[in-house]
Coordinates of C-alpha atoms in Angstrom, one line a residue:
M161 CA 0.1 0.2 0.5
E162 CA 1.0 3.6 -0.4
E163 CA 0.9 5.0 3.0
I164 CA 3.1 2.3 4.3
R165 CA 5.3 4.5 2.4
V166 CA 5.5 7.4 3.8
S167 CA 6.2 6.4 7.1
P168 CA 5.6 2.9 8.7
D169 CA 3.6 6.0 11.4
Y170 CA 0.6 5.7 9.6
N171 CA -0.5 2.0 10.2
W172 CA 0.1 3.2 14.1
F173 CA -1.7 6.2 13.4
R174 CA -4.4 4.0 12.3
S175 CA -4.9 1.9 15.2
T176 CA -4.8 3.7 17.6
V177 CA -6.6 7.0 17.0
P178 CA -10.3 5.5 16.6
L179 CA -12.2 8.2 13.3
K180 CA -15.1 9.9 14.2
R181 CA -17.8 11.0 12.2
I182 CA -19.8 13.6 12.8
I183 CA -23.7 15.1 11.9
V184 CA -24.1 19.4 12.6
D185 CA -26.5 20.5 9.8
D186 CA -30.2 19.3 9.1
D187 CA -28.9 17.4 6.6
D188 CA -27.8 14.6 7.2
S189 CA -25.3 14.0 4.7
K190 CA -23.2 15.9 5.5
V191 CA -20.8 14.2 7.8
W192 CA -18.0 15.4 9.5
S193 CA -15.1 13.1 9.8
L194 CA -11.9 13.9 11.9
Y195 CA -9.6 12.6 14.2
D196 CA -9.3 13.6 17.9
A197 CA -5.9 13.4 19.6
G198 CA -4.5 14.3 23.3
P199 CA -6.1 15.3 26.5
K200 CA -9.6 16.0 26.0
S201 CA -9.5 18.7 29.0
I202 CA -7.8 21.3 26.3
R203 CA -10.6 23.7 25.8
C204 CA -8.3 25.5 23.0
P205 CA -7.1 22.7 20.2
I206 CA -4.9 23.0 17.5
I207 CA -7.4 22.0 14.1
F208 CA -5.7 20.9 11.0
L209 CA -7.7 22.0 7.6
P210 CA -6.5 19.5 4.6
P211 CA -6.1 21.2 1.1
V212 CA -8.3 20.0 -1.6
S213 CA -7.2 16.1 -2.5
G214 CA -6.7 16.3 1.7
T215 CA -8.7 13.9 4.1
A216 CA -7.9 13.8 7.8
E217 CA -5.1 11.2 8.0
V218 CA -2.7 13.8 6.0
F219 CA -1.8 15.2 9.3
F220 CA -0.7 11.7 10.5
Q221 CA 2.2 12.8 11.5
Q222 CA 1.2 16.5 13.4
V223 CA -0.7 14.2 15.4
L224 CA 0.6 11.2 16.7
A225 CA 4.0 13.9 16.7
L226 CA 2.0 17.1 18.6
S227 CA -0.5 14.6 20.9
G228 CA 2.3 12.7 22.6
W229 CA 3.8 16.3 23.4
G230 CA 0.9 16.9 25.2
Y231 CA -1.0 19.0 22.6
R232 CA -4.8 18.5 22.1
V233 CA -5.3 18.2 17.6
I234 CA -7.4 18.0 15.8
S235 CA -7.1 16.4 12.1
L236 CA -10.2 16.9 9.8
Q237 CA -11.8 16.2 6.6
Y238 CA -15.5 18.0 5.5
P239 CA -18.7 17.1 4.4
V240 CA -19.5 19.1 0.7
Y241 CA -20.5 22.6 1.0
W242 CA -20.7 24.3 -1.8
D243 CA -20.7 28.1 -0.7
L244 CA -18.3 29.4 2.0
L245 CA -21.1 31.3 4.4
E246 CA -22.0 27.4 4.4
F247 CA -19.2 25.6 4.8
C248 CA -18.1 28.3 7.8
D249 CA -21.8 27.7 9.6
G250 CA -21.2 24.5 9.4
F251 CA -18.0 24.8 10.8
R252 CA -19.1 26.9 13.6
K253 CA -22.1 23.9 14.4
L254 CA -19.3 21.1 15.0
L255 CA -17.4 23.5 17.9
D256 CA -20.2 23.8 18.9
H257 CA -20.7 20.5 18.8
L258 CA -17.0 19.9 20.4
Q259 CA -18.2 22.4 22.6
L260 CA -14.8 24.4 22.1
D261 CA -15.8 27.8 22.3
K262 CA -12.5 29.1 20.9
V263 CA -9.5 27.2 18.0
H264 CA -6.4 27.0 16.9
L265 CA -6.5 26.4 13.6
F266 CA -3.4 25.2 10.8
G267 CA -4.9 25.3 7.2
A268 CA -3.4 24.1 4.4
S269 CA -3.8 25.5 1.0
L270 CA -7.3 25.6 0.7
G271 CA -8.1 25.0 4.4
G272 CA -5.5 28.0 5.0
F273 CA -8.4 29.7 2.5
L274 CA -10.6 28.1 4.9
A275 CA -9.3 28.9 8.2
Q276 CA -9.6 32.5 7.2
K277 CA -12.8 32.7 5.7
F278 CA -14.0 31.5 9.0
A279 CA -11.8 33.9 11.3
E280 CA -13.5 36.7 9.3
V281 CA -17.0 35.1 9.4
T282 CA -16.7 35.3 13.3
H283 CA -14.6 37.9 14.0
K284 CA -17.9 39.5 16.2
S285 CA -17.8 36.4 18.5
P286 CA -14.5 35.1 17.7
R287 CA -14.6 31.7 17.7
V288 CA -10.4 31.6 16.0
H289 CA -7.7 32.2 18.5
S290 CA -4.6 32.1 15.7
L291 CA -3.8 30.6 12.2
I292 CA -1.1 29.1 10.9
L293 CA -1.7 29.3 7.5
C294 CA 1.0 26.8 5.0
N295 CA 1.2 27.2 1.7
S296 CA -1.6 29.1 1.8
F297 CA -3.6 31.8 -0.5
S298 CA -5.9 35.0 0.6
D299 CA -7.9 35.8 -2.8
T300 CA -9.1 33.1 -5.1
S301 CA -8.5 34.6 -8.2
I302 CA -4.9 33.6 -8.4
F303 CA -6.1 30.6 -9.8
N304 CA -7.9 32.9 -12.4
Q305 CA -10.7 30.0 -11.9
T306 CA -13.6 32.4 -11.5
W307 CA -15.8 31.4 -14.0
T308 CA -15.1 28.4 -14.0
A309 CA -16.1 28.0 -10.5
N310 CA -19.5 27.9 -10.9
S311 CA -19.4 24.6 -13.7
F312 CA -17.4 22.4 -11.1
W313 CA -20.3 20.3 -10.5
L314 CA -21.0 18.9 -13.7
M315 CA -17.8 17.9 -14.3
P316 CA -16.8 13.9 -14.1
A317 CA -14.1 12.7 -11.0
F318 CA -11.8 11.7 -14.0
M319 CA -11.5 15.0 -14.8
L320 CA -11.9 16.5 -11.6
K321 CA -8.6 15.2 -10.5
K322 CA -6.1 15.7 -13.6
I323 CA -6.7 19.4 -12.9
V324 CA -5.8 19.0 -9.0
L325 CA -2.9 16.5 -10.3
G326 CA -1.7 20.0 -12.9
N327 CA -0.8 21.3 -9.9
F328 CA 0.9 18.5 -8.1
A329 CA 4.9 18.3 -8.3
K330 CA 5.9 17.5 -11.9
G331 CA 10.2 16.3 -12.9
P332 CA 12.0 14.7 -9.8
V333 CA 11.6 14.9 -5.9
D334 CA 13.8 13.6 -3.2
P335 CA 12.1 10.5 -2.2
K336 CA 10.0 12.1 0.9
M337 CA 8.6 14.5 -0.9
A338 CA 7.4 11.4 -4.1
D339 CA 6.1 8.8 -1.0
A340 CA 3.8 12.5 -0.4
I341 CA 2.9 12.8 -3.6
D342 CA 2.1 9.4 -3.5
F343 CA 0.4 9.0 -0.4
M344 CA -1.9 12.3 -1.6
V345 CA -3.1 10.6 -4.4
D346 CA -4.2 8.1 -2.6
R347 CA -6.0 10.1 -0.5
L348 CA -7.1 12.5 -3.8
E349 CA -8.4 8.2 -5.0
S350 CA -10.6 8.4 -1.9
L351 CA -12.2 11.3 -2.7
N352 CA -15.8 11.4 -4.8
Q353 CA -17.4 13.4 -7.8
S354 CA -19.7 16.1 -4.8
E355 CA -16.4 16.2 -2.6
L356 CA -14.7 17.6 -5.1
A357 CA -16.3 19.4 -7.2
S358 CA -17.7 21.5 -4.2
R359 CA -14.5 21.9 -3.2
L360 CA -12.4 23.1 -6.2
T361 CA -15.9 25.4 -6.2
L362 CA -14.7 26.9 -3.3
N363 CA -11.2 27.4 -3.6
C364 CA -12.5 29.0 -7.0
Q365 CA -15.1 31.2 -6.9
N366 CA -14.8 34.6 -6.1
S367 CA -13.6 35.8 -2.8
Y368 CA -11.1 37.1 -1.2
V369 CA -9.9 38.4 3.1
E370 CA -11.1 40.7 4.4
P371 CA -7.9 41.9 6.9
H372 CA -9.2 44.3 8.9
K373 CA -11.5 41.9 10.1
I374 CA -8.6 39.2 12.2
K375 CA -6.1 41.5 12.8
D376 CA -5.8 40.7 15.8
I377 CA -5.2 36.8 15.5
A378 CA -1.4 35.5 15.6
V379 CA -0.8 34.2 12.7
T380 CA 1.8 32.7 11.7
I381 CA 2.9 32.1 7.8
M382 CA 4.1 29.0 6.6
D383 CA 5.7 28.9 3.0
V384 CA 8.3 26.9 0.9
F385 CA 11.2 27.8 -1.4
D386 CA 11.4 25.1 -3.6
Q387 CA 8.1 24.8 -6.0
S388 CA 5.0 25.0 -4.8
A389 CA 1.5 25.7 -6.3
L390 CA 1.8 28.8 -4.5
S391 CA 2.9 31.7 -7.0
H392 CA 5.3 33.8 -6.0
E393 CA 3.3 36.6 -6.4
A394 CA 0.7 34.5 -3.7
K395 CA 3.9 34.3 -1.3
E396 CA 3.9 38.1 -1.8
E397 CA 0.5 39.2 -1.1
M398 CA 0.4 37.1 2.1
Y399 CA 2.9 38.8 3.9
K400 CA 1.8 42.1 2.9
L401 CA -1.8 40.9 3.9
Y402 CA 0.0 40.0 7.3
P403 CA 2.9 41.5 8.0
N404 CA 3.2 41.0 11.8
A405 CA 2.7 37.7 11.2
R406 CA 5.1 35.6 11.8
R407 CA 7.3 33.4 9.2
A408 CA 8.0 30.0 8.8
H409 CA 9.8 29.5 5.8
L410 CA 11.5 25.9 4.8
K411 CA 13.6 25.3 2.1
T412 CA 11.8 22.0 0.7
G413 CA 8.9 20.9 0.8
G414 CA 7.2 21.5 -1.9
N415 CA 3.5 21.6 -1.7
F416 CA 3.4 19.3 1.8
P417 CA 5.7 19.7 3.5
Y418 CA 3.6 18.8 6.8
L419 CA 3.9 15.4 5.4
C420 CA 7.9 15.3 3.4
R421 CA 9.2 17.4 6.5
S422 CA 6.8 16.8 9.2
A423 CA 9.8 17.2 11.8
E424 CA 10.3 20.8 10.7
V425 CA 6.6 21.6 10.4
N426 CA 5.9 20.2 13.8
L427 CA 8.6 22.4 15.5
Y428 CA 7.2 25.7 13.9
I429 CA 3.5 24.5 15.1
Q430 CA 5.3 24.9 18.3
I431 CA 7.1 27.5 18.3
H432 CA 3.8 29.2 17.5
L433 CA 1.5 27.7 19.9
R434 CA 4.2 28.5 22.8
Q435 CA 3.1 32.4 22.6
F436 CA 0.2 30.7 25.0
H437 CA 1.5 28.5 26.8
G438 CA 0.1 29.2 31.0
T439 CA -2.9 31.0 29.3
R440 CA -6.2 29.3 28.9
Y441 CA -6.1 29.5 25.5
A442 CA -2.9 26.9 26.2
A443 CA -3.1 24.8 23.0
I444 CA -1.8 21.4 25.8
S445 CA -1.9 20.5 28.9
P446 CA -0.2 22.1 31.9
E447 CA 2.2 19.4 33.0
M448 CA 3.7 18.6 29.8
V449 CA 4.4 22.4 29.5
S450 CA 8.5 22.0 31.2
A451 CA 9.6 19.1 29.0
E452 CA 8.0 20.1 26.1
E453 CA 9.5 23.2 25.6
L454 CA 12.7 22.0 26.6
E455 CA 12.2 19.4 23.7
V456 CA 11.6 22.6 21.7
E457 CA 14.9 23.7 22.8
E458 CA 17.0 21.3 21.9
D459 CA 15.7 20.9 18.8
I460 CA 15.2 24.4 17.8
L461 CA 19.5 24.0 18.5
S462 CA 19.6 21.4 16.3
L463 CA 17.6 22.8 13.7
Y464 CA 20.2 25.0 13.2
L465 CA 23.4 23.2 13.5
M466 CA 21.5 21.9 10.3
I467 CA 21.1 25.1 8.6

């Protein structure tokens, strides 16, 4: 199986962290799938939102590592939503169901855009305490697909998959990146036509983030210096939108650094979340903080030694 090649931890993840399915809408066909690991006493966990091609499984390395350090981590897969406001309403209902007042969001590509839009839509009654935006964007017009956004629902699954695969890295890549791409192709194959069509619709329908509505939220922008689906212009736009954001740059990692550069990504997530230790918005169990901080300091030292 392709999954095993990505990491032997994947089998361990599937056998130890149960997949939950939750319905919060009147339409019972809209099912949220999620993995919830770590101490349930934590009321402000970090939640991972996948890209167009991803499922809840794509963040398995973050779920295993961060929950092992004492964080509460939720990785989810959204149901079929065709409209951004509809998605935000469904996500708010999910947080209510899970009895979570505020959360930290890590979003990859489309997941990052949805995280920003959710923070924007709920700004009068905030539900997002911080954002980590990985290879993400703030304006859907960068894809030059706004004119086709309303026709994705008509396209057969094979055509939709071809559109998504067109953004995957081409040419030679290192073995870990190759395994990450294989894993994401496998995840893409697991999505049905309506799941893919709705995600592409959200990804491309005409919309942009209004930064003045989320200016008080702590943000880390995570991106890569090598080839990814995100253009240089889109990255620069993110920097301009969030001038006070922390920046987490990875030399390499392509479109899926959370899979092929998981140690670095996990370290940047820990550094981001450390600013909330000791507050009611901490995503980590208090008794785990000292041990976790020592490990982070050792990891930072070793990371600098590698550079």
